CSV table of C-alpha atoms and ligand atoms in Angstrom, one decimal:
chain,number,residue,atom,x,y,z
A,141,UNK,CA,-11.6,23.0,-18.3
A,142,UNK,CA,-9.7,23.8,-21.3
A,143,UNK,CA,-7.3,21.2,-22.4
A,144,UNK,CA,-6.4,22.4,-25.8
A,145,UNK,CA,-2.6,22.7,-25.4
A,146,UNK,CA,-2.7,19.0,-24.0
A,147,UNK,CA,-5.1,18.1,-26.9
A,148,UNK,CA,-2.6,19.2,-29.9
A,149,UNK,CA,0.9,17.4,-27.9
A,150,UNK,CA,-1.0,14.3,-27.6
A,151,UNK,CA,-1.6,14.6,-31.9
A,152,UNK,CA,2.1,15.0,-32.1
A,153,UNK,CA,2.7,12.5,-29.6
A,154,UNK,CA,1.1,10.0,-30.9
A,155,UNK,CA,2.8,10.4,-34.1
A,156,UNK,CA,6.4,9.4,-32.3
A,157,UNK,CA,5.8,7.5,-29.3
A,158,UNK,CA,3.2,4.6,-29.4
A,159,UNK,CA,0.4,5.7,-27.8
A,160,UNK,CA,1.3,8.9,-26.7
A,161,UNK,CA,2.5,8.2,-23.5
A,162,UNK,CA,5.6,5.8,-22.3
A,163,UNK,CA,3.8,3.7,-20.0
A,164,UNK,CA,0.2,3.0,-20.7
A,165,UNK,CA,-1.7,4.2,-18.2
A,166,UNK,CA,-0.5,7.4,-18.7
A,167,UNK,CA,-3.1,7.4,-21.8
A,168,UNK,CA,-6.3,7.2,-19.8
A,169,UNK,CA,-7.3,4.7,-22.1
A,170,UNK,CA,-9.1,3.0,-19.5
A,171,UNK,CA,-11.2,5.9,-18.4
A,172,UNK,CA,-11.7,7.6,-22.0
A,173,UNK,CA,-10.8,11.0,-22.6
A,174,UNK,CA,-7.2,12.3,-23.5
A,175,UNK,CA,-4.2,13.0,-21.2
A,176,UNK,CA,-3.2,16.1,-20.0
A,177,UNK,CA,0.2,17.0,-20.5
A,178,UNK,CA,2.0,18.2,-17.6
A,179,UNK,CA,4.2,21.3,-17.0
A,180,UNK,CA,5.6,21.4,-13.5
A,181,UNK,CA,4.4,20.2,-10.0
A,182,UNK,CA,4.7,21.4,-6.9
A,183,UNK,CA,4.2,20.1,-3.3
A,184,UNK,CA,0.3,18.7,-3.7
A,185,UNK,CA,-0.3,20.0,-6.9
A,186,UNK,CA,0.4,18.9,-10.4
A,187,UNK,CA,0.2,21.6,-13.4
A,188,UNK,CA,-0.9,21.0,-17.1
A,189,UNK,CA,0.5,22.9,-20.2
A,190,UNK,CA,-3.1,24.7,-20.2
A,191,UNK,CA,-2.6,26.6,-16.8
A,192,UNK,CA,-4.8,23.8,-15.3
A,193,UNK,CA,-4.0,22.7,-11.3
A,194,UNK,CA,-5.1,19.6,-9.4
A,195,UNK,CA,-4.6,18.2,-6.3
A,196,UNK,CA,-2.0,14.9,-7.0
A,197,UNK,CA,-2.5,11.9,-5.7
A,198,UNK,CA,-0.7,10.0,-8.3
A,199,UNK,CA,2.4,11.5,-6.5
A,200,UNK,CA,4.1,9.5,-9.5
A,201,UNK,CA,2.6,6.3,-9.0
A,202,UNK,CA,3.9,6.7,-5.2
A,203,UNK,CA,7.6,7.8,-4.9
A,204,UNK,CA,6.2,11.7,-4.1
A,205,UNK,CA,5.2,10.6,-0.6
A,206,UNK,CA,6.8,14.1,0.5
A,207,UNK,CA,5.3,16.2,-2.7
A,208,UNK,CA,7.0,17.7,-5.5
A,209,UNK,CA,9.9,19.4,-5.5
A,210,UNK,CA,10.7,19.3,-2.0
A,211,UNK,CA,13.3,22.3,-1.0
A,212,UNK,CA,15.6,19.6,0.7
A,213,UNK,CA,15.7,17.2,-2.0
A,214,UNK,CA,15.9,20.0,-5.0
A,215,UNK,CA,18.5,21.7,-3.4
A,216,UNK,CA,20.8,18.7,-2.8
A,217,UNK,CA,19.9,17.7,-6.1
A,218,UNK,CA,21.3,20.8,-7.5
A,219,UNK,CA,24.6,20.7,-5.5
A,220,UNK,CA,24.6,17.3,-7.0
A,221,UNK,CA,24.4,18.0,-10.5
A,222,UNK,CA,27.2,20.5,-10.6
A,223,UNK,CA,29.9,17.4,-9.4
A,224,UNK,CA,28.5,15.6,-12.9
A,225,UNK,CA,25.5,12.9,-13.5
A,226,UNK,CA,27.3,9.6,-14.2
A,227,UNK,CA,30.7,8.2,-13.3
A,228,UNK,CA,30.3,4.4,-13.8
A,229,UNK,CA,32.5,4.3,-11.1
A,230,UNK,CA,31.2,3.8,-7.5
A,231,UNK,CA,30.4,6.5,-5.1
A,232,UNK,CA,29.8,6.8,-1.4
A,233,UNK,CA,26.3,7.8,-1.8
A,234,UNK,CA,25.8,4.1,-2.9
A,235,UNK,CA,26.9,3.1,0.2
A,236,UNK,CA,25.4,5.7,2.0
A,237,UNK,CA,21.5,4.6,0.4
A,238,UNK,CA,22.6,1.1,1.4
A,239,UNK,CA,23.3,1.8,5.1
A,240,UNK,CA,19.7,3.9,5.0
A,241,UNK,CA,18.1,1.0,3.1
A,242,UNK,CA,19.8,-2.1,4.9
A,243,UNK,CA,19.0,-0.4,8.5
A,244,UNK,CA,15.3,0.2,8.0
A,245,UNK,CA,14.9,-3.7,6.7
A,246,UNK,CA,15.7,-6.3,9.3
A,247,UNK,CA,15.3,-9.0,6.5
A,248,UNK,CA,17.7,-7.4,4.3
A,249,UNK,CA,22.1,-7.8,5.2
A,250,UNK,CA,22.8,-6.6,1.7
A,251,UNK,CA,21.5,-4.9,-1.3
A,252,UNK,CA,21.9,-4.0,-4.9
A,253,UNK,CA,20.6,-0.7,-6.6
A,254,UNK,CA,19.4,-0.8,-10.2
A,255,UNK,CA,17.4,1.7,-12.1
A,256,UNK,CA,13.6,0.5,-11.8
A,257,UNK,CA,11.4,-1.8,-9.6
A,258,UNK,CA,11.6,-3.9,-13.1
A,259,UNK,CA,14.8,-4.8,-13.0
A,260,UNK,CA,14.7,-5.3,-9.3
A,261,UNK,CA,12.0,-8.7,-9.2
A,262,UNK,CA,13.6,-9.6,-12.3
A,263,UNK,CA,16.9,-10.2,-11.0
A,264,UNK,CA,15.5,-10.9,-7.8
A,265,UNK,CA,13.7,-14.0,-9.2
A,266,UNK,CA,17.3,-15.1,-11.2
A,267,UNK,CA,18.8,-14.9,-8.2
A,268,UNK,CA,16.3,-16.9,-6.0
A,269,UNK,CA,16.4,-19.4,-9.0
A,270,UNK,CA,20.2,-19.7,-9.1
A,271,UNK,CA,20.6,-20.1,-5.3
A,272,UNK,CA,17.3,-22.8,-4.9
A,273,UNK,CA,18.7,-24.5,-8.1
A,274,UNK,CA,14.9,-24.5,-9.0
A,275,UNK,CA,12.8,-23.1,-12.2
A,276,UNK,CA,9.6,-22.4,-11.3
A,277,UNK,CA,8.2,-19.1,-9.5
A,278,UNK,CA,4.4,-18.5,-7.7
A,279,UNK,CA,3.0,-15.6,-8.2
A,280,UNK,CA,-0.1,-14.3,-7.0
A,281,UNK,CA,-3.7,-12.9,-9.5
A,282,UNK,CA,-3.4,-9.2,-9.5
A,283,UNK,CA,-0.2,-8.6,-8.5
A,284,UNK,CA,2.0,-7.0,-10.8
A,285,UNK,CA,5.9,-6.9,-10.7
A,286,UNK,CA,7.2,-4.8,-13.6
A,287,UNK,CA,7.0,-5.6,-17.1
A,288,UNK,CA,9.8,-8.6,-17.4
A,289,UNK,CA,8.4,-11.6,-19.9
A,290,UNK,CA,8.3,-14.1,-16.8
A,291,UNK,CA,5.9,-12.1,-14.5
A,292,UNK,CA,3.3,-10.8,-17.2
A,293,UNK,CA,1.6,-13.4,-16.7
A,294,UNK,CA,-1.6,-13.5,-14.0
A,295,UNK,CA,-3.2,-16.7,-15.5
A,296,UNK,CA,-6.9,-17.6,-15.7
A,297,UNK,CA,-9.1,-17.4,-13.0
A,298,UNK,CA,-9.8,-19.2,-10.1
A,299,UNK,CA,-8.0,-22.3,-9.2
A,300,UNK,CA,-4.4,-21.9,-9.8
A,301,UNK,CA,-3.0,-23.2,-13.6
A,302,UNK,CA,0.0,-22.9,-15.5
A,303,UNK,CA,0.4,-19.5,-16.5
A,304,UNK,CA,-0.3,-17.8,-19.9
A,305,UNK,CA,1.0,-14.9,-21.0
A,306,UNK,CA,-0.7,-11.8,-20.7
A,307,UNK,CA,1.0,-10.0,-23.5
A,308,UNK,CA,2.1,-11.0,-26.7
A,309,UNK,CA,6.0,-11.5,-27.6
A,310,UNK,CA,5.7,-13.5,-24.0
A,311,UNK,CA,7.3,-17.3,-25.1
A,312,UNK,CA,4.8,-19.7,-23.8
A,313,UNK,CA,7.3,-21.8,-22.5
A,314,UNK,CA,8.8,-19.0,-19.8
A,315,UNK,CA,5.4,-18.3,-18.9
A,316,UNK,CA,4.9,-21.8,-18.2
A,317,UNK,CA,7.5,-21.7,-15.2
A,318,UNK,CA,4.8,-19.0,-13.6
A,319,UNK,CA,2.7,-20.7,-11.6
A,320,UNK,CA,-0.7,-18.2,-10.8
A,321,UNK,CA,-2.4,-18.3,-7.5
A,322,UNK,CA,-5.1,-16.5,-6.2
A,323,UNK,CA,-4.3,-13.9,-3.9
A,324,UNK,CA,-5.2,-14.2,0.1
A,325,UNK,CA,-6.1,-18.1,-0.6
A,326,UNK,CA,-2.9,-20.3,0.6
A,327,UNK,CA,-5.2,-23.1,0.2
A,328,UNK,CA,-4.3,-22.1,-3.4
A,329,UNK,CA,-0.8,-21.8,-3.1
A,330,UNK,CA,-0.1,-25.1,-0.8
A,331,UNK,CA,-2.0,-26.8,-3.8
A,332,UNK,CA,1.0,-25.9,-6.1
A,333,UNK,CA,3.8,-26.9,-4.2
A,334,UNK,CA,2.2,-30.1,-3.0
A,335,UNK,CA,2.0,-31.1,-6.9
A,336,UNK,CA,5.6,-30.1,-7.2
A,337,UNK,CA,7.5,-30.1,-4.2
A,338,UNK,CA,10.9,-29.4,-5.4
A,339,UNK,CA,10.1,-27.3,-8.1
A,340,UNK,CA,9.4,-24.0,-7.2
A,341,UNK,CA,12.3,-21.6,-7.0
A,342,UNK,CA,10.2,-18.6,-4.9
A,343,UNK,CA,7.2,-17.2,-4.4
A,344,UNK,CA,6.7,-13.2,-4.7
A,345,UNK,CA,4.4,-11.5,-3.4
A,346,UNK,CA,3.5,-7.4,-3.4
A,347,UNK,CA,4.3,-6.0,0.3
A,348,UNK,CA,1.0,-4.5,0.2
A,349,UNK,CA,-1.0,-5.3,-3.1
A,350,UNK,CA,-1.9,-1.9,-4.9
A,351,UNK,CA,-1.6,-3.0,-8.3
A,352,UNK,CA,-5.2,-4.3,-8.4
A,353,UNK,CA,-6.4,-0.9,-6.3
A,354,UNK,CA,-5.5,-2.0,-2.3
A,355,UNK,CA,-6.4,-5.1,-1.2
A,356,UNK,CA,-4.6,-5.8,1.8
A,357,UNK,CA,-3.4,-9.7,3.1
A,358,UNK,CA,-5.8,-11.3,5.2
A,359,UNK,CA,-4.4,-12.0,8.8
A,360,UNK,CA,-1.9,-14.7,8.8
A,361,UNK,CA,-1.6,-14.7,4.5
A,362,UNK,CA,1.8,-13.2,5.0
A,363,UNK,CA,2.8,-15.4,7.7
A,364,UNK,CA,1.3,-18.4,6.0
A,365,UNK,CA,3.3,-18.0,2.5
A,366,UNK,CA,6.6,-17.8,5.0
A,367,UNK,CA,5.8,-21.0,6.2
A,368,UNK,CA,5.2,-22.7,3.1
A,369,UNK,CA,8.2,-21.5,1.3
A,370,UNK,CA,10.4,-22.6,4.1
A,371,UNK,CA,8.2,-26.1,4.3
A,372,UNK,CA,9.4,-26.8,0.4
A,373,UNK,CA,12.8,-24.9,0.2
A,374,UNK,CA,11.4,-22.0,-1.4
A,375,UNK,CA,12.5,-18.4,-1.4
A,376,UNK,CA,9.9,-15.6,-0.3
A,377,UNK,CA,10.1,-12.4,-2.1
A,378,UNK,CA,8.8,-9.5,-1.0
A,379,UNK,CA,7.9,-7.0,-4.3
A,380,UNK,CA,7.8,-3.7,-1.9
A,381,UNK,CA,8.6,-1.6,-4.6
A,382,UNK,CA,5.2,0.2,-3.7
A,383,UNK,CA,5.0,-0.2,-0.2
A,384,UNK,CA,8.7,0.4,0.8
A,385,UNK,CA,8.9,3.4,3.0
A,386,UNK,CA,5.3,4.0,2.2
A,387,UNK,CA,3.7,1.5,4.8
A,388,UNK,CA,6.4,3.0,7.4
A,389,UNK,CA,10.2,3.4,7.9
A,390,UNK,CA,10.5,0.1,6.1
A,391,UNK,CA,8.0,-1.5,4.5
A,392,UNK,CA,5.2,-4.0,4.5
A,393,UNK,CA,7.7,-6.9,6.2
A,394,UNK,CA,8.0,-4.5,9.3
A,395,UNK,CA,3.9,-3.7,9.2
A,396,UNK,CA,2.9,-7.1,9.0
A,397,UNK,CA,5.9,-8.7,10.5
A,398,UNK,CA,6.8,-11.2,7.8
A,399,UNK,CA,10.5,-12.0,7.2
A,400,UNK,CA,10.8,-12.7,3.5
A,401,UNK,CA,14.2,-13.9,1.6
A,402,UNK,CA,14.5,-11.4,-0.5
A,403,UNK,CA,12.9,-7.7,-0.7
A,404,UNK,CA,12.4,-5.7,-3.8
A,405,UNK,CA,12.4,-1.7,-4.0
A,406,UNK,CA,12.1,1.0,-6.2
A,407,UNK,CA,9.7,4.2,-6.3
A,408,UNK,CA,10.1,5.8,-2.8
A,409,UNK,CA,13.6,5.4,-2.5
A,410,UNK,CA,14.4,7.2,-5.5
A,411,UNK,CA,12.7,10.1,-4.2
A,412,UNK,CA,11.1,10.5,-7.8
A,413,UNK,CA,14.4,9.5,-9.7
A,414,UNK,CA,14.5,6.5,-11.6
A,415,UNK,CA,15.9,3.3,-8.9
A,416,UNK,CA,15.3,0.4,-8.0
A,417,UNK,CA,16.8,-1.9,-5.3
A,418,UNK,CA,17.1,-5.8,-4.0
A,419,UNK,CA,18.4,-7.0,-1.8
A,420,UNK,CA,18.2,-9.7,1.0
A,421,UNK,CA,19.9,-12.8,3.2
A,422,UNK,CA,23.9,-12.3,2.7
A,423,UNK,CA,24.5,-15.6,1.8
A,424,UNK,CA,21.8,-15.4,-1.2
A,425,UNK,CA,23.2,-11.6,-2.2
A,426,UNK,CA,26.4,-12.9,-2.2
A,427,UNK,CA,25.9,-15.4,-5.3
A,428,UNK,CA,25.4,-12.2,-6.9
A,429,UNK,CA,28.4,-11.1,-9.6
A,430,UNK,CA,31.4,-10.1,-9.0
A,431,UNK,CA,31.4,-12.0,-5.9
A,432,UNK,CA,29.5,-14.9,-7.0
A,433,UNK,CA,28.4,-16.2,-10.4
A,434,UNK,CA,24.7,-14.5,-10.7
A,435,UNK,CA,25.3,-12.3,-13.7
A,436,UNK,CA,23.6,-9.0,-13.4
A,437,UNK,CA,24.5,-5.4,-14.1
A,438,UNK,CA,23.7,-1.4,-15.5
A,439,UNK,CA,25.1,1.6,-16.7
A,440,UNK,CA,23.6,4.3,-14.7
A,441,UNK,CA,22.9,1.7,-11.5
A,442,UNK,CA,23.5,3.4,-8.3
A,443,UNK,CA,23.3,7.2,-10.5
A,444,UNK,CA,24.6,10.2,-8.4
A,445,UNK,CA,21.7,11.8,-8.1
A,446,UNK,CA,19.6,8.9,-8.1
A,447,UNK,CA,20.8,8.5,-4.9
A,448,UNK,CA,21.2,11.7,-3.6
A,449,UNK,CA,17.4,12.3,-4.1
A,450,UNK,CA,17.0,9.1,-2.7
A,451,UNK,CA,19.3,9.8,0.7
A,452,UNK,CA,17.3,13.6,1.1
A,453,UNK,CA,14.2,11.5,0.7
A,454,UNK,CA,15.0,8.9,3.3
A,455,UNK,CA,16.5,11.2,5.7
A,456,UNK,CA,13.3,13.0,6.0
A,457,UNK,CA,11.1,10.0,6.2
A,458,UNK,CA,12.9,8.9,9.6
A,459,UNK,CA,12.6,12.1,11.5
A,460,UNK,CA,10.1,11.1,14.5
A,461,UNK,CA,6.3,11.5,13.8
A,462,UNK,CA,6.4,11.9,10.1
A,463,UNK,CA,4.1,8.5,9.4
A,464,UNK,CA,1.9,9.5,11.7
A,465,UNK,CA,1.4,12.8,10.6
A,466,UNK,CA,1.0,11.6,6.9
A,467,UNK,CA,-1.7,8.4,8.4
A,468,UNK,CA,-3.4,10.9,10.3
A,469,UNK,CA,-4.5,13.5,7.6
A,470,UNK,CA,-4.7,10.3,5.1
A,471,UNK,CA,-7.8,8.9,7.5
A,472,UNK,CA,-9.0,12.4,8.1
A,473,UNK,CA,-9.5,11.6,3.9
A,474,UNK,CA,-11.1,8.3,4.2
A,475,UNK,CA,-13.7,9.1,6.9
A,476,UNK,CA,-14.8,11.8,4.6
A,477,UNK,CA,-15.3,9.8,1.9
A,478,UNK,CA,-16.6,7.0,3.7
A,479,UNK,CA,-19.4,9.3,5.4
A,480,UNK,CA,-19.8,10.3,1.6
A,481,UNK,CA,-20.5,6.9,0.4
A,482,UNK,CA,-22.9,6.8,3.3
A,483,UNK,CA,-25.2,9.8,2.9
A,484,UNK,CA,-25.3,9.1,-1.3
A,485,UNK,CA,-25.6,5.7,-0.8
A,486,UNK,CA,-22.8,5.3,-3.3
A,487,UNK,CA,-22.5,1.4,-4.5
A,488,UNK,CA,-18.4,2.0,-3.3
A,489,UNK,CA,-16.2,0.3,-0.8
A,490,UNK,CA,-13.2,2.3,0.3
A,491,UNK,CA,-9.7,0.6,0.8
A,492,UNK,CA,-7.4,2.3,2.8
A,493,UNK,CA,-3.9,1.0,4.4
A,494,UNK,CA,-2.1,3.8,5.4
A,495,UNK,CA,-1.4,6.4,2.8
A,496,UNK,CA,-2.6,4.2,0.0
A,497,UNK,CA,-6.4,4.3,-0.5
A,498,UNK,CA,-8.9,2.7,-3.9
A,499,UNK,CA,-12.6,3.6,-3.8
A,500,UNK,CA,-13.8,0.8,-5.9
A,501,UNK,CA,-17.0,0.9,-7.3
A,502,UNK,CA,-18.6,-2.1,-6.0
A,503,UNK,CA,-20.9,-3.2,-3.9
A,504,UNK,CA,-18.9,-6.1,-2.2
A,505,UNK,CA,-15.7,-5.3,-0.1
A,506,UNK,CA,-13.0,-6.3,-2.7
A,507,UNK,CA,-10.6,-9.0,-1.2
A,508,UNK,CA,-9.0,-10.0,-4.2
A,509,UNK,CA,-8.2,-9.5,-8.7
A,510,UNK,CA,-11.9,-11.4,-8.9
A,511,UNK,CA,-13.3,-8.9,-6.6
A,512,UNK,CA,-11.3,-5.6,-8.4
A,513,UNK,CA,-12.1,-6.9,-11.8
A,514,UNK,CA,-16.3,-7.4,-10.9
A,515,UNK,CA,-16.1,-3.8,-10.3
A,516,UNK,CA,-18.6,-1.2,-12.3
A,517,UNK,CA,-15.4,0.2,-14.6
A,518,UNK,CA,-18.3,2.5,-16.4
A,519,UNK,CA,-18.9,4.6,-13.2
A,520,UNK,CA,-15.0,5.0,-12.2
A,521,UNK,CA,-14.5,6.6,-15.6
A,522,UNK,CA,-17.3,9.0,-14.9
A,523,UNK,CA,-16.2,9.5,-11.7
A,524,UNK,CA,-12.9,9.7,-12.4
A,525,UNK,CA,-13.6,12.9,-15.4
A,526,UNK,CA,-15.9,14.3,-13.0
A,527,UNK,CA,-13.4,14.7,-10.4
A,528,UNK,CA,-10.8,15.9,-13.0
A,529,UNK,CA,-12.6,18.4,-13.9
A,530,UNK,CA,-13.1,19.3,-10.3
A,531,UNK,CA,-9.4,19.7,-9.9
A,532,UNK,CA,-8.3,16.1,-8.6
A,533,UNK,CA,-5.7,14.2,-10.2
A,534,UNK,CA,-6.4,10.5,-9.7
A,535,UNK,CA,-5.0,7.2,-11.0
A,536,UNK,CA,-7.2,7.0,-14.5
A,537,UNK,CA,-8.0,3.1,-13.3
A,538,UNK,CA,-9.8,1.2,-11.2
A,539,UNK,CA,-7.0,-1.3,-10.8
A,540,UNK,CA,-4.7,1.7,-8.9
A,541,UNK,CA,-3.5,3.0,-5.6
A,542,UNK,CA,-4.2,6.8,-4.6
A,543,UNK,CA,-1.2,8.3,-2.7
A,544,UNK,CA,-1.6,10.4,-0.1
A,545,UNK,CA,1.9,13.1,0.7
A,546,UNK,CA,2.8,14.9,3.3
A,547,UNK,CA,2.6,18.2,1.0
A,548,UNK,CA,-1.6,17.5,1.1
A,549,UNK,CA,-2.6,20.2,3.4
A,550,UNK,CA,-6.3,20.0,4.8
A,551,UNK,CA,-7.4,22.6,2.6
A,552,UNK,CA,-6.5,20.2,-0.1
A,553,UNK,CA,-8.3,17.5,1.9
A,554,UNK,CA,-11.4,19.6,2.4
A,555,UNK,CA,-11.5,20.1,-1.4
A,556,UNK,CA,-11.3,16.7,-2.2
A,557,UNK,CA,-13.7,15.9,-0.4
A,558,UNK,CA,-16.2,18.5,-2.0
A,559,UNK,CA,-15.2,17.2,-4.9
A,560,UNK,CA,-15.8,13.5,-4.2
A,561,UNK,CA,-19.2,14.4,-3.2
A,562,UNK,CA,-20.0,16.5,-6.2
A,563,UNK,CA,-18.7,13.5,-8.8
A,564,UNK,CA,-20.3,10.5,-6.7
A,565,UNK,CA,-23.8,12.2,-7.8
A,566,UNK,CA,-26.1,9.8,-8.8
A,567,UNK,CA,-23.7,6.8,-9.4
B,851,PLP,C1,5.7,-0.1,-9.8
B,851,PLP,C2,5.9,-1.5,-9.4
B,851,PLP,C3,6.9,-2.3,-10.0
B,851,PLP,C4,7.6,-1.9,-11.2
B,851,PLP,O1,8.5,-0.8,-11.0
B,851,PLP,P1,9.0,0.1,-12.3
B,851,PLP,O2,9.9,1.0,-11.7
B,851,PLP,O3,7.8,0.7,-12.9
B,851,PLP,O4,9.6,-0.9,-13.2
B,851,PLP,C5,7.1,-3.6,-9.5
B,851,PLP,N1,6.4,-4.0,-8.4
B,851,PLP,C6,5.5,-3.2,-7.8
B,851,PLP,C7,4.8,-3.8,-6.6
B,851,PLP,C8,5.2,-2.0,-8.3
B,851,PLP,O5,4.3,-1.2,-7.7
């Protein structure tokens, strides 16, 4: 695989962007090797400047769920762009997105687009703190909700402690007001609020974890974490900025039937445009400015074609059968790999919860960050060049979610799976 083109970028990159890249994992830092560099994608596959194809199941970190450059979406998006990009004035389509968003989620009577699932938790959380009149938030080991200085911050491990930060330029005294719990233990989280029963604003909680690979909730987890909130006043947040329209027309609330406070959005309904969304109870979304006094706000919120992509995008997703069709060829995926893992006696454990799937190399099924983090890092970066090189675009970590789009055709499927078989030799 020649990768020279992608090699000499990545020299001048480096020299104007830290890193190279402008999000991290991007680098492949946690695999080894260089980036490639990317020209154009289409449908399954992703291109590099070199000429090089792979089959994607980044998808972009999950908002591709119907493949790259989907006719519909590119050719609203073009009708779009002639009528201008920006008006920071409000438009229909806002309202149109809303409608989409507000009738697929049960739990949600209102919502509010912003431009990344960032901004979404982080205002969710102000808001949650403003209407409980509280402080401090739970969150949970391994689950990650955008970059903002109160939720980097995943703690130490086991029992649950005051949180540290996990990056520098964090204050130590907003991480304090994170309280860590480990994830799929409410043991762990009842311990917090029974040492301060009136002091926790929310708890959040990702729809369906895939920031740590997939680890889905143990039965009744969910339901549990409703219950306690409500027990001690608490809001539930539900970070489905992953699993929104991923898990099903809706998201992780309507899979596992959990009816949170507040919902958090992004990837998926942007149809590979940069939004984000939350939304929730009216009476909570109503505190939010100009109707109430919960400041929050942004230039290119609610952007034309933001939207647009994000209405093509939805529209598609509801038509009858298209879940099904997508969970269908995803499993057709997982019982190849699985009868992989089987005949090489690979030390792997496959995860799979609809179109989301993590083969973790370990020899334990992983059930939580302790489990994720005990896995054997060394043989997912081999794996992971290996199957590179075969022509498979994964997630360069072993903390990550594989997506699975309705453009993956079972050709691609097939050569996947040849592929996976080839790179799991002798790990
Ligand atoms: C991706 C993600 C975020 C952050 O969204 P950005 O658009 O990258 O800011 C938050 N929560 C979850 C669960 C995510 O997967």
């Amino acid at each position: 695989m020649v990768t020279t083109k992608s090699a000499k970028i990545m020299k001048k990159a480096e020299e104007v962007i830290p890193g190279g890249v402008n999000s991290p994992v991007r680098a492949f830092k946690a695999v080894g090797g260089k980036p490639v560099f990317i020209d154009k994608a289409k449908g399954s596959k992703i291109f590099d400047v070199d000429g090089n194809s792979y089959i994607d199941y980044i998808g972009s970190w999950g908002p591709m769920i119907l493949g790259h450059a989907e006719p519909r979406v590119t050719a609203a998006l073009k009708k779009a762009i002639e009528r201008g990009t920006s008006y920071g004035a409000p438009t229909e389509l806002e309202v149109e997105l809303a409608e989409l968003v507000i009738d697929a989620f049960p739990s949600m009577k209102m919502v509010r687009f912003v431009s990344s699932g960032t901004e979404a938790t982080m205002s969710a959380i102000r808001l949650a703190r403003a209407y409980t009149k509280r402080d401090k938030v739970i969150k949970f080991e391994g689950c990650y909700h955008g970059h903002s200085d109160g939720l980097l911050v995943k703690a130490g491990s086991g029992a649950a402690t005051f949180g540290v930060p996990d990056s520098p330029g964090v204050p130590a005294d907003i991480a304090k007001l994170t309280v860590t719990a480990a994830y799929n233990n409410l043991a762990s989280v009842r311990k917090i609020f029974e040492k301060d029963p009136e002091g926790v604003a929310c708890v959040i909680v990702e729809g369906l974890p895939g920031n740590m690979g997939v680890v889905p909730p143990k039965t009744g987890f969910l339901e549990g974490l409703r219950v306690l909130t409500k027990q001690y006043g608490a809001l539930l947040i539900m970070d489905e900025v992953m699993s929104g329209f991923r898990l099903c027309y809706g998201g992780a609330q309507n899979y596992y039937k959990v009816n949170p406070d507040l919902t958090c959005l992004g990837k998926v309904i942007g149809g590979g445009l940069p939004v984000g969304a939350f939304g929730g109870k009216r009476k909570i979304m109503q505190m939010l400015s100009p109707s109430g006094p919960v400041y929050q706000a942004g230039t290119l919120s609610g952007n034309p074609l933001a939207m647009t992509a994000g209405i093509e995008t939805l529209k598609i997703l509801k038509k009858d059968g298209v879940y099904e069709k997508l969970f269908a060829s995803t499993a057709k995926l997982c019982q190849g790999i699985v009868e992989i893992i089987q005949d090489r006696g690979a030390p792997c454990q496959l995860t799979n919860v609809g179109s989301m799937f993590t083969l973790f190399f370990s020899e334990k099924p992983v059930k939580d960050y302790k489990g994720a983090a005990a896995c054997d890092f060394e043989k997912f970066s081999t794996y992971f060049g290996r199957m590179l090189k075969n022509g498979i675009f994964l997630p360069p970590s072993q903390y990550e979610a594989a997506f699975m789009g309705l453009a993956h055709s079972k050709v691609d499927i097939d050569s996947t799976l040849a592929a996976i078989d080839k790179s799991l030799k002798g790990l």
